[in-house]
CSV table of C-alpha atoms and ligand atoms in Angstrom, one decimal:
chain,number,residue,atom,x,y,z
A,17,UNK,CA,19.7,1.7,-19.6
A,18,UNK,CA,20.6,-1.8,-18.9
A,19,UNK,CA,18.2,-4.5,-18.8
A,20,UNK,CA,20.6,-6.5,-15.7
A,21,UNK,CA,18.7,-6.4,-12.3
A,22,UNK,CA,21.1,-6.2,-9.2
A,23,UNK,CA,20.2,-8.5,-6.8
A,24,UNK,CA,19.5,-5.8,-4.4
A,25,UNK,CA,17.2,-3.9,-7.2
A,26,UNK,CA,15.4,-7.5,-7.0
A,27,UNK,CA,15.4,-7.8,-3.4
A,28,UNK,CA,13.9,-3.7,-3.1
A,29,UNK,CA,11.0,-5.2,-5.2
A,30,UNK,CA,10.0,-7.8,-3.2
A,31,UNK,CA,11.8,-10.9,-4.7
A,32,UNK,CA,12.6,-14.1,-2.1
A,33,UNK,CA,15.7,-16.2,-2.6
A,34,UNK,CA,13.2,-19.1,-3.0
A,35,UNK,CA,12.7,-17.9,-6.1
A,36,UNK,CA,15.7,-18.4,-7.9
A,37,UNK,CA,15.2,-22.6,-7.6
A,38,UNK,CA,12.3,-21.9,-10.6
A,39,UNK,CA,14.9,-20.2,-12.9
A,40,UNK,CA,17.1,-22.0,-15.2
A,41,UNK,CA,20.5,-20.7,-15.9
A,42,UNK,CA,19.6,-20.2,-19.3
A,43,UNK,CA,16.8,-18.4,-18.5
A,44,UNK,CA,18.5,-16.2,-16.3
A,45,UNK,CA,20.5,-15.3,-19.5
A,46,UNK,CA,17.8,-15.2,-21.8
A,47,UNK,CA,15.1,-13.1,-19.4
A,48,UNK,CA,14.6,-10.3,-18.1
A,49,UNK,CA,13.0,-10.8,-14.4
A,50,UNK,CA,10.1,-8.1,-13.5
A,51,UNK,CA,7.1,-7.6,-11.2
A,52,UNK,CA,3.2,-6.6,-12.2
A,53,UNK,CA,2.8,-3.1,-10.8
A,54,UNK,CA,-0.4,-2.7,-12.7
A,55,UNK,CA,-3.2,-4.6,-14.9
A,56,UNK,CA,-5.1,-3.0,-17.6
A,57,UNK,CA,-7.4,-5.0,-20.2
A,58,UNK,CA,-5.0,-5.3,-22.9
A,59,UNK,CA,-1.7,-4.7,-21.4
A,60,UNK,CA,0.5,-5.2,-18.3
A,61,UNK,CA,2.8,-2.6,-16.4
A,62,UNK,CA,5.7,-4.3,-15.0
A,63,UNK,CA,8.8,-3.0,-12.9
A,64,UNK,CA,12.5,-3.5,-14.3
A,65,UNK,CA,16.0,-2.4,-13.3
A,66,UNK,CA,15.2,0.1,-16.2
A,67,UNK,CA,12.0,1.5,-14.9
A,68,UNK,CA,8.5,0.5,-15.5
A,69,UNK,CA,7.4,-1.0,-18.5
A,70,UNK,CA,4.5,-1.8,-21.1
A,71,UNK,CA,3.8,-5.0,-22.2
A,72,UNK,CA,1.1,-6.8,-24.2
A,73,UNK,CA,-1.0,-9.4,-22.6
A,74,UNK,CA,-0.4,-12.4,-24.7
A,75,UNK,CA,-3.3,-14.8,-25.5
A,76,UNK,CA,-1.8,-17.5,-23.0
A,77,UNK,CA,-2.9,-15.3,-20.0
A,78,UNK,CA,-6.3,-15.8,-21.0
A,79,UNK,CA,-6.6,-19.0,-19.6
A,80,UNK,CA,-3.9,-18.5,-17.4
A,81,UNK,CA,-3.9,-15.3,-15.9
A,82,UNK,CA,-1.2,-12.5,-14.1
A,83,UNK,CA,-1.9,-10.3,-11.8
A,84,UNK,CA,-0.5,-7.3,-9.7
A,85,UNK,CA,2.6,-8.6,-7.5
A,86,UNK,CA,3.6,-11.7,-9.9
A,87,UNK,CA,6.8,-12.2,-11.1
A,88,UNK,CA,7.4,-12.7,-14.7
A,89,UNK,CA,9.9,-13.5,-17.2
A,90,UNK,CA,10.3,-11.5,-20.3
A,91,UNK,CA,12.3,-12.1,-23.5
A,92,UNK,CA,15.5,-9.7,-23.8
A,93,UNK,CA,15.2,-9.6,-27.3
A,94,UNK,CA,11.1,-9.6,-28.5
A,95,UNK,CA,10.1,-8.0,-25.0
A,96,UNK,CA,7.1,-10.8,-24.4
A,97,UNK,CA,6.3,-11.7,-21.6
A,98,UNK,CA,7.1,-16.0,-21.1
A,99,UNK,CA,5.7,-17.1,-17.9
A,100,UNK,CA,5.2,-15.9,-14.3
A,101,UNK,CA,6.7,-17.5,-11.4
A,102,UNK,CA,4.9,-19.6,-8.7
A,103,UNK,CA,3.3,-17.4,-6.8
A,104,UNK,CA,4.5,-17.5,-2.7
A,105,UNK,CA,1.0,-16.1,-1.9
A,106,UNK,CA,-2.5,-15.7,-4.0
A,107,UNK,CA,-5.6,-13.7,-3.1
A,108,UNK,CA,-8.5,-14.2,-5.1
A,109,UNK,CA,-12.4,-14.5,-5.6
A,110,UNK,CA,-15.0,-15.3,-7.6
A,111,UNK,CA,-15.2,-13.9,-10.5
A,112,UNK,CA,-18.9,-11.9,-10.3
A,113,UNK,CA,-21.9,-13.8,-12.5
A,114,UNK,CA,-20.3,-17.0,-12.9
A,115,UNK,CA,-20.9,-20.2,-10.7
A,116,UNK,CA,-17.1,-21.1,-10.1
A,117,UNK,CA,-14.2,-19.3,-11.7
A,118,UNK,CA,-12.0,-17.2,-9.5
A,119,UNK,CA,-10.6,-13.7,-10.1
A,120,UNK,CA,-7.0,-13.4,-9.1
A,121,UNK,CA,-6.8,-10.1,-6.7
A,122,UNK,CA,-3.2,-10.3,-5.5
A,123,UNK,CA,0.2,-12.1,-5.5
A,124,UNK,CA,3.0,-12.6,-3.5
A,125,UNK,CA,2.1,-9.9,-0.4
A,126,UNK,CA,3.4,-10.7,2.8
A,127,UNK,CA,1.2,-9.1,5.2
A,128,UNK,CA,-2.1,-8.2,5.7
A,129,UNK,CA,-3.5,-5.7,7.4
A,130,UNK,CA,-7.4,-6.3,8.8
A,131,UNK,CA,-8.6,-3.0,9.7
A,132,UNK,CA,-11.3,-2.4,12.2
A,133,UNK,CA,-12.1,0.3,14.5
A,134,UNK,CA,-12.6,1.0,18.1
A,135,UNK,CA,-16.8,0.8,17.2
A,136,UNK,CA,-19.4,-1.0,15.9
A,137,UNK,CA,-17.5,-2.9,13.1
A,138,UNK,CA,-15.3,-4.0,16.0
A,139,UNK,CA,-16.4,-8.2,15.4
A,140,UNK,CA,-15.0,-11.5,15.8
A,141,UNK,CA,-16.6,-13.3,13.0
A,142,UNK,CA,-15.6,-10.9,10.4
A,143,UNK,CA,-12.1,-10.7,11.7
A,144,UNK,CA,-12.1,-14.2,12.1
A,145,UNK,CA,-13.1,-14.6,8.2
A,146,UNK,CA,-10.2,-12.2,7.5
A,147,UNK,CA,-8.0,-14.4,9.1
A,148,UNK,CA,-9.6,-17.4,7.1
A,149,UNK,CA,-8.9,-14.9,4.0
A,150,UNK,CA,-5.3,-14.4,5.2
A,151,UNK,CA,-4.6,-18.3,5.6
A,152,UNK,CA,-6.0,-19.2,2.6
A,153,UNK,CA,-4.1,-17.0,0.6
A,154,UNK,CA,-0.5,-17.6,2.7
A,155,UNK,CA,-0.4,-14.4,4.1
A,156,UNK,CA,0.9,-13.9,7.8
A,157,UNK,CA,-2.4,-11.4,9.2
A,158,UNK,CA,-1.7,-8.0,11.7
A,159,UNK,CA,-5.0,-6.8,12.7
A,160,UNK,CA,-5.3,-2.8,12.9
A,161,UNK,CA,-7.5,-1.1,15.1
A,162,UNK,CA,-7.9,2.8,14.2
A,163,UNK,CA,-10.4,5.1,16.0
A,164,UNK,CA,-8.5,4.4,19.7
A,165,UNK,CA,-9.0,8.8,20.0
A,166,UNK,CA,-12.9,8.3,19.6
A,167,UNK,CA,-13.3,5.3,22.1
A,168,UNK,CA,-14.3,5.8,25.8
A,169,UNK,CA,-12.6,2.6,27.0
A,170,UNK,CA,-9.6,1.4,24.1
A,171,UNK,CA,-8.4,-1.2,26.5
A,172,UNK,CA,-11.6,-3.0,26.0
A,173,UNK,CA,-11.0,-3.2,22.1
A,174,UNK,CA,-7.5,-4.5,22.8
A,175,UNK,CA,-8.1,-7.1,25.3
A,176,UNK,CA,-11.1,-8.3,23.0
A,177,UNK,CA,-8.7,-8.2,20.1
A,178,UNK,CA,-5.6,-9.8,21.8
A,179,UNK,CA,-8.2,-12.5,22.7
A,180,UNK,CA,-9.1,-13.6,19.3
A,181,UNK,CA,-5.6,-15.6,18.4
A,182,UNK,CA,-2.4,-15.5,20.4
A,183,UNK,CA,0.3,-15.3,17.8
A,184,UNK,CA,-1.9,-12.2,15.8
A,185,UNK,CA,0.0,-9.1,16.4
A,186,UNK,CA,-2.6,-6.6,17.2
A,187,UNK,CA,-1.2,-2.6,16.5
A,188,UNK,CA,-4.4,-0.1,17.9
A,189,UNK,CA,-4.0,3.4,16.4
A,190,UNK,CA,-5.4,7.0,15.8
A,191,UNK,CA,-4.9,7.0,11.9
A,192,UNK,CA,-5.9,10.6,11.6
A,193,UNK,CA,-1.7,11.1,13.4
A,194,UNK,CA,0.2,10.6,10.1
A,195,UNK,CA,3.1,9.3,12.6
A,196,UNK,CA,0.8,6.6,14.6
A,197,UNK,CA,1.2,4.5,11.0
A,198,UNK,CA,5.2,4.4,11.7
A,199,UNK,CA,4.1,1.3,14.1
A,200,UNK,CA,3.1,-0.1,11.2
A,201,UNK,CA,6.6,0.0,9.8
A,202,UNK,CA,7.9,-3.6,10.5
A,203,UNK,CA,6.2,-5.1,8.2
A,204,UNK,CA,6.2,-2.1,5.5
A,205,UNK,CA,10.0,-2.0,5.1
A,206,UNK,CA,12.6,-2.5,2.0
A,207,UNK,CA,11.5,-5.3,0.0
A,208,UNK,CA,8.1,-5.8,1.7
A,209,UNK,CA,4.3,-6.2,0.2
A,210,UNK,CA,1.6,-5.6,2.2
A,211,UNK,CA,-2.2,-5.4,1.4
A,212,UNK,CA,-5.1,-3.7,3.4
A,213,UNK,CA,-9.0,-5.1,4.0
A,214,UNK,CA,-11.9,-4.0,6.2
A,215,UNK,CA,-15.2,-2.3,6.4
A,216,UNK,CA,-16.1,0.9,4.7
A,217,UNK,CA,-15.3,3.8,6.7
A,218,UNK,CA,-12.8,1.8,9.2
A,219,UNK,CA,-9.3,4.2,8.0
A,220,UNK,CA,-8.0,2.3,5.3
A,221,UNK,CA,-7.6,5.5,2.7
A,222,UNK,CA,-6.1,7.7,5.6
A,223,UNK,CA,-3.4,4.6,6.7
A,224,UNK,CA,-2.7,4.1,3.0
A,225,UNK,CA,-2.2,8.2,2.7
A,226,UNK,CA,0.2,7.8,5.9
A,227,UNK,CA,2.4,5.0,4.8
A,228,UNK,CA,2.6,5.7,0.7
A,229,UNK,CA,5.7,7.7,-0.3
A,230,UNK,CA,4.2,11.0,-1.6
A,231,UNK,CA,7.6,12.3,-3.3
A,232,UNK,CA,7.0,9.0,-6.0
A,233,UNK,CA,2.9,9.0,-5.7
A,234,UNK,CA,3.2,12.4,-7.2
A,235,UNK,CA,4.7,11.4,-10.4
A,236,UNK,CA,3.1,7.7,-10.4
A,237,UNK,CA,0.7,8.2,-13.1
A,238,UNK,CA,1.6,7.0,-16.2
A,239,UNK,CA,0.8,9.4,-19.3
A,240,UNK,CA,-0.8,7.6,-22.1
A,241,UNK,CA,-2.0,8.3,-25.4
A,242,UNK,CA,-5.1,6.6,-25.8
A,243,UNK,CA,-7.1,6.1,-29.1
A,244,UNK,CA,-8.2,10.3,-29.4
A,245,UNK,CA,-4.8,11.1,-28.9
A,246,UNK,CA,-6.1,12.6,-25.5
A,247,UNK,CA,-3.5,12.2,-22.3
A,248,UNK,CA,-4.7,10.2,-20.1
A,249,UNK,CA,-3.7,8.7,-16.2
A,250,UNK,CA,-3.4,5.3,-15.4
A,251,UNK,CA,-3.1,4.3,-11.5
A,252,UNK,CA,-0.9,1.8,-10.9
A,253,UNK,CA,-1.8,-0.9,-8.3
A,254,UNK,CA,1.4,-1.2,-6.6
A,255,UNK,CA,2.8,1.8,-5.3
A,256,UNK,CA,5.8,2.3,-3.2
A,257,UNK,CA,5.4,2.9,0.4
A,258,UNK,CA,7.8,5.5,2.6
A,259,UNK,CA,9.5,3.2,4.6
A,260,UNK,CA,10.7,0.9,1.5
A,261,UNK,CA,7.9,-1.7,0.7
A,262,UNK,CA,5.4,-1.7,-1.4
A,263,UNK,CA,0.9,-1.7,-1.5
A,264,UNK,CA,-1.0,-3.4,-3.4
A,265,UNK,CA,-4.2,-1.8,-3.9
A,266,UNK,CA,-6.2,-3.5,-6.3
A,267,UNK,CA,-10.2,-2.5,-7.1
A,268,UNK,CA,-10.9,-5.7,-5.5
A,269,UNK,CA,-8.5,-6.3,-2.6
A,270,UNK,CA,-10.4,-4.1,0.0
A,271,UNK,CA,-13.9,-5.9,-0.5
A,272,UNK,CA,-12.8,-9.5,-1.1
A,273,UNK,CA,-15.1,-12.2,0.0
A,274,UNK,CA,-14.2,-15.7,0.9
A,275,UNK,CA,-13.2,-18.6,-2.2
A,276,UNK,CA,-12.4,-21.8,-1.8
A,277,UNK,CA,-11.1,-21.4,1.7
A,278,UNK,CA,-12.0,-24.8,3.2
A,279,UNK,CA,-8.4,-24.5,4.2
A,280,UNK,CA,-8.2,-21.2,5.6
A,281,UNK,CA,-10.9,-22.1,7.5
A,282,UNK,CA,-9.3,-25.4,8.6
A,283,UNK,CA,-6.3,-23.4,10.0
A,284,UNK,CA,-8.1,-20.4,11.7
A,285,UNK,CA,-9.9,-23.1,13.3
A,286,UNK,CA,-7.9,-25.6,14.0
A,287,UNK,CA,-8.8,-26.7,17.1
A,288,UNK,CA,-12.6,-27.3,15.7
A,289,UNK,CA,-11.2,-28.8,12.9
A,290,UNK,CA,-9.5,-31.2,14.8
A,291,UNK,CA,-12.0,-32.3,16.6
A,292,UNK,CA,-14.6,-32.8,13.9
A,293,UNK,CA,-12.4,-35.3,12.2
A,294,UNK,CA,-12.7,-37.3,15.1
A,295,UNK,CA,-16.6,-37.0,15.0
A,296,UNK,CA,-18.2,-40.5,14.4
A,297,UNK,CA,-20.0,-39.6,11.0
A,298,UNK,CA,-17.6,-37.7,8.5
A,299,UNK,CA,-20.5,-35.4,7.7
A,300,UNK,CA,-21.3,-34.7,11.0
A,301,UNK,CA,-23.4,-31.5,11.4
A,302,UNK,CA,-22.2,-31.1,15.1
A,303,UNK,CA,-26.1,-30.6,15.7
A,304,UNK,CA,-27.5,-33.4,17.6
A,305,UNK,CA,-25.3,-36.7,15.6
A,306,UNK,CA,-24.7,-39.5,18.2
A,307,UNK,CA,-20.7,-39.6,18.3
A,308,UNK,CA,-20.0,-36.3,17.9
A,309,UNK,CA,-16.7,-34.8,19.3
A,310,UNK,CA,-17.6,-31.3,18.6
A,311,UNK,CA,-20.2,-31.2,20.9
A,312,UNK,CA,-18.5,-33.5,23.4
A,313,UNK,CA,-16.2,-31.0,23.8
A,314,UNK,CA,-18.7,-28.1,24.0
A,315,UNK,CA,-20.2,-29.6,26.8
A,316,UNK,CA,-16.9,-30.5,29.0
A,317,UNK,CA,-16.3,-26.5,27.8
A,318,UNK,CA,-13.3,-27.1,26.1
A,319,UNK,CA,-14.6,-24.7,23.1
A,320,UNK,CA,-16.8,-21.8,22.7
A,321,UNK,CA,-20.2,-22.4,21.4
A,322,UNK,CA,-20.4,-19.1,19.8
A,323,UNK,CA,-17.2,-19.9,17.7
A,324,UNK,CA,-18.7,-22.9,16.7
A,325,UNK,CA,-21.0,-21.6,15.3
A,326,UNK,CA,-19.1,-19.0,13.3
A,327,UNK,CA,-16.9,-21.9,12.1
A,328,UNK,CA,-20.2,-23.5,11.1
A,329,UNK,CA,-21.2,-20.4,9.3
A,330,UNK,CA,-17.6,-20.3,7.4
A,331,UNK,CA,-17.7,-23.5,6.2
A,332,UNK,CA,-21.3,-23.3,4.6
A,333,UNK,CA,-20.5,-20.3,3.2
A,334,UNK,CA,-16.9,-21.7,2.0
A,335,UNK,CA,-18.4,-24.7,0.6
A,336,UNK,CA,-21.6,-22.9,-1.5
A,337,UNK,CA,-18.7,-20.5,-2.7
A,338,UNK,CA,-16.5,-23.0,-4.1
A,339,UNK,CA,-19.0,-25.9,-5.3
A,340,UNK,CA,-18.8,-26.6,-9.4
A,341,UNK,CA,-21.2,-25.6,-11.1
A,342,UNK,CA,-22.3,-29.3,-11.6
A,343,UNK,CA,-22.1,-29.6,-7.6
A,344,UNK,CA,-24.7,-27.0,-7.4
A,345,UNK,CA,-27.0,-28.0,-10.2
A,346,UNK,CA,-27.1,-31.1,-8.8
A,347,UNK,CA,-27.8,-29.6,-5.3
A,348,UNK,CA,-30.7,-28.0,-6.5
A,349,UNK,CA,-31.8,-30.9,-8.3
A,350,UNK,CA,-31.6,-32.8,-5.2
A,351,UNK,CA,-33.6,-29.8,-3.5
A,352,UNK,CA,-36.3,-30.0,-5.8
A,353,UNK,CA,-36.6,-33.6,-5.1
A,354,UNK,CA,-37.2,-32.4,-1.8
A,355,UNK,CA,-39.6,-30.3,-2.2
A,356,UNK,CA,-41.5,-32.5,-4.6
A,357,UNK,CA,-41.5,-35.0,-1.9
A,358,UNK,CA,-42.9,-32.6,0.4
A,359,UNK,CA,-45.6,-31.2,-1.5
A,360,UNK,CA,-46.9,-34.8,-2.9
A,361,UNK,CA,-47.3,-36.0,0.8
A,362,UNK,CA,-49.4,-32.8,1.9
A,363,UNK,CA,-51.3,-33.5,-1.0
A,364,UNK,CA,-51.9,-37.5,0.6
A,365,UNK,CA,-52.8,-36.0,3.4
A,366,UNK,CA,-55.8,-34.0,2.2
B,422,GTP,N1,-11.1,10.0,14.8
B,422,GTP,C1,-10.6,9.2,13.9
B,422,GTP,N2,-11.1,9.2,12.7
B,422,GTP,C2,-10.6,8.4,11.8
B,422,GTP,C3,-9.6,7.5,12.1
B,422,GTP,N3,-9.3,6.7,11.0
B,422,GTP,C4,-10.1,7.2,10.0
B,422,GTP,N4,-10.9,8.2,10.5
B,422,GTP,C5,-11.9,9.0,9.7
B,422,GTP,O1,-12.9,8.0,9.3
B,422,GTP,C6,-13.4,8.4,8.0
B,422,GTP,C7,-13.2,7.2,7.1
B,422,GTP,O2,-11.8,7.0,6.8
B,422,GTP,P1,-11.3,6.3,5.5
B,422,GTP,O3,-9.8,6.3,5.6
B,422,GTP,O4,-11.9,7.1,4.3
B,422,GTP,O5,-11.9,4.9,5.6
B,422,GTP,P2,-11.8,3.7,4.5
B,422,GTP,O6,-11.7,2.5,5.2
B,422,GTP,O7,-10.8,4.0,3.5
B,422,GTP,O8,-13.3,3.8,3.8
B,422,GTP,P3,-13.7,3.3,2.3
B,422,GTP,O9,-12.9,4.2,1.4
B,422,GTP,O10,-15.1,3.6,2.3
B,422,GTP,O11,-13.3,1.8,2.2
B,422,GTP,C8,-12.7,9.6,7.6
B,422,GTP,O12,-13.5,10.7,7.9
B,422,GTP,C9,-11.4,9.6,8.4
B,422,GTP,O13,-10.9,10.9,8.6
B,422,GTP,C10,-9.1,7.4,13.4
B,422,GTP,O14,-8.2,6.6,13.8
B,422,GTP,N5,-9.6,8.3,14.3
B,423,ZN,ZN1,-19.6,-33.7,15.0
């Protein structure tokens, strides 16, 4: 089988012209061009013209690591992998039990789908910090409401959702009718990626079973040998959707938290944002400051308390989440301080 990727075998798997500027011409000759369907601990499962393939992880990608949806380069002749491409889009999170470094979840999808349902989990401030999610990562967001057979009044969950950003396409659906995800299908065509988040229990699993392509899921595990000589199945992340496009699906994907979004943040809420640069202190709490344009314009009702105050929430929470380690011990340094002060002057006071 050849190694030599059409163009429109490329374009099926996602790739952008924009790409092509990070190639050399010699590079072109010497590589093979592939994309991470699937990450295990010591090897990679890529997608060629020739089918999907293993590779070794090499020691580079410690420091430096892949992930499911990169593009990569690999040598025609010793099959290792060289490099991956710059990525158009990146979700990722911190890694668990360490103060700063980040996990990489996702790369290169091109929608997002925030699921929510016509119920309880119905709420602005965690769609809102999907949307921050979405922004950060460069990801244009389509919010998904399912459950519109089980609510009394659906209108009500549309207006509220049409309400929360203008340009946010909002699709409201009964995921349990297998054909209700074909609205779904602009942005899951041929050479799309899209990724899903939400809530527990919101209809992710039965919109991913609607929209996958059974005929290939069926024969998507790959058999491997492992050490016993046992068979064993390995599921791939990226799996290829009915109407042409692709999921990823990663462990982490569906329960990712918020990293380093200060910019996210900055462009969900741009109109705060705004605003607060004008503010006469640059660390202006928007509390009570003298000079503050934030709450100028909460009081001339130009913006909503109540989003304030999840922007508020965001950006603490965005700012703990990404501080260095050396930031936070000397937070807590500075917090002890505090407290020493407070306890030596109740001691004066005796
Ligand atoms: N009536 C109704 N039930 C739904 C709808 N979407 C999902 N469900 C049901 O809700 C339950 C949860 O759906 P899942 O698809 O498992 O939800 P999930 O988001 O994947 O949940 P996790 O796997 O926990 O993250 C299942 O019993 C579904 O059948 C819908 O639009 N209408
Ligand atoms: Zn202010």
């Amino acid at each position: 089988m050849s190694d030599d990727i059409t163009e429109r075998q490329l374009a099926e798997l996602g790739w952008r012209e924009e790409f092509f500027t990070q190639l050399t011409s010699d590079e072109w000759g010497r590589s093979v061009v592939a994309r991470v369907v699937a990450e295990h601990r010591a090897h990679l499962e890529v997608v060629t013209a020739a089918g999907t393939e293993r590779l070794s992880r090499p020691l580079w990608t410690r420091d430096d690591p892949t992930t499911v949806g990169d593009w990569v380069l690999i040598d025609r002749e010793t099959r290792l992998l060289q490099r991956f491409l710059t990525r158009r889009s990146l979700f990722q999170r911190k890694a668990p039990g360490t103060a700063r470094d980040a996990q990489l979840i996702a790369a290169n999808v091109d929608t997002l789908f925030i699921v929510t349902s016509c119920n309880h989990d119905f709420n602005v401030a965690r769609i809102e910090r999907y949307l921050v999610l979405a922004a950060e990562a460069n990801v244009t967001p389509v919010l998904v409401v399912t459950k519109v057979d089980e609510a009394e009044d659906p209108q009500a969950f549309r207006t509220a959702a049409e309400a929360i950003r203008a340009e946010l396409p909002v699709c409201m659906l009964n995921a349990l009718e297998a054909r209700e995800a074909d609205r779904l299908g602009r942005w899951c065509g041929f050479g799309e990626t899209v990724a899903l988040v939400g809530s527990s229990g919101v209809g992710k699993s039965t919109i991913v079973n609607s929209l996958l392509d059974r005929s290939i899921q069926r024969t998507s595990g790959i058999r491997e040998d492992d050490s016993k000589g046992r068979h064993t199945t390995s599921a791939r992340s990226m799996n290829r959707l009915a109407m042409g496009g692709w999921l990823i699906d990663t462990p982490g994907m569906r329960e990712i938290q918020l990293f380093d979004a200060a910019e996210g943040v900055a462009k969900v809420f741009v109109e705060i944002a705004d605003l607060a640069r004008e503010c006469k202190f640059s660390d202006c709490s928007h509390r009570s400051e003298p000079g503050c344009a934030v709450r100028r314009a909460i009081e001339e009702g130009l913006i909503d308390e109540g989003r304030l105050e999840r922007y508020m929430k965001l950006e603490r929470e965005q700012t703990y989440n990404s501080e260095t380690l050396a930031e936070r011990r000397s937070r807590e340094k500075r917090f002890q301080k505090r407290v020493n002060v407070a306890v030596r002057s109740k001691r004066i006071k005796r």
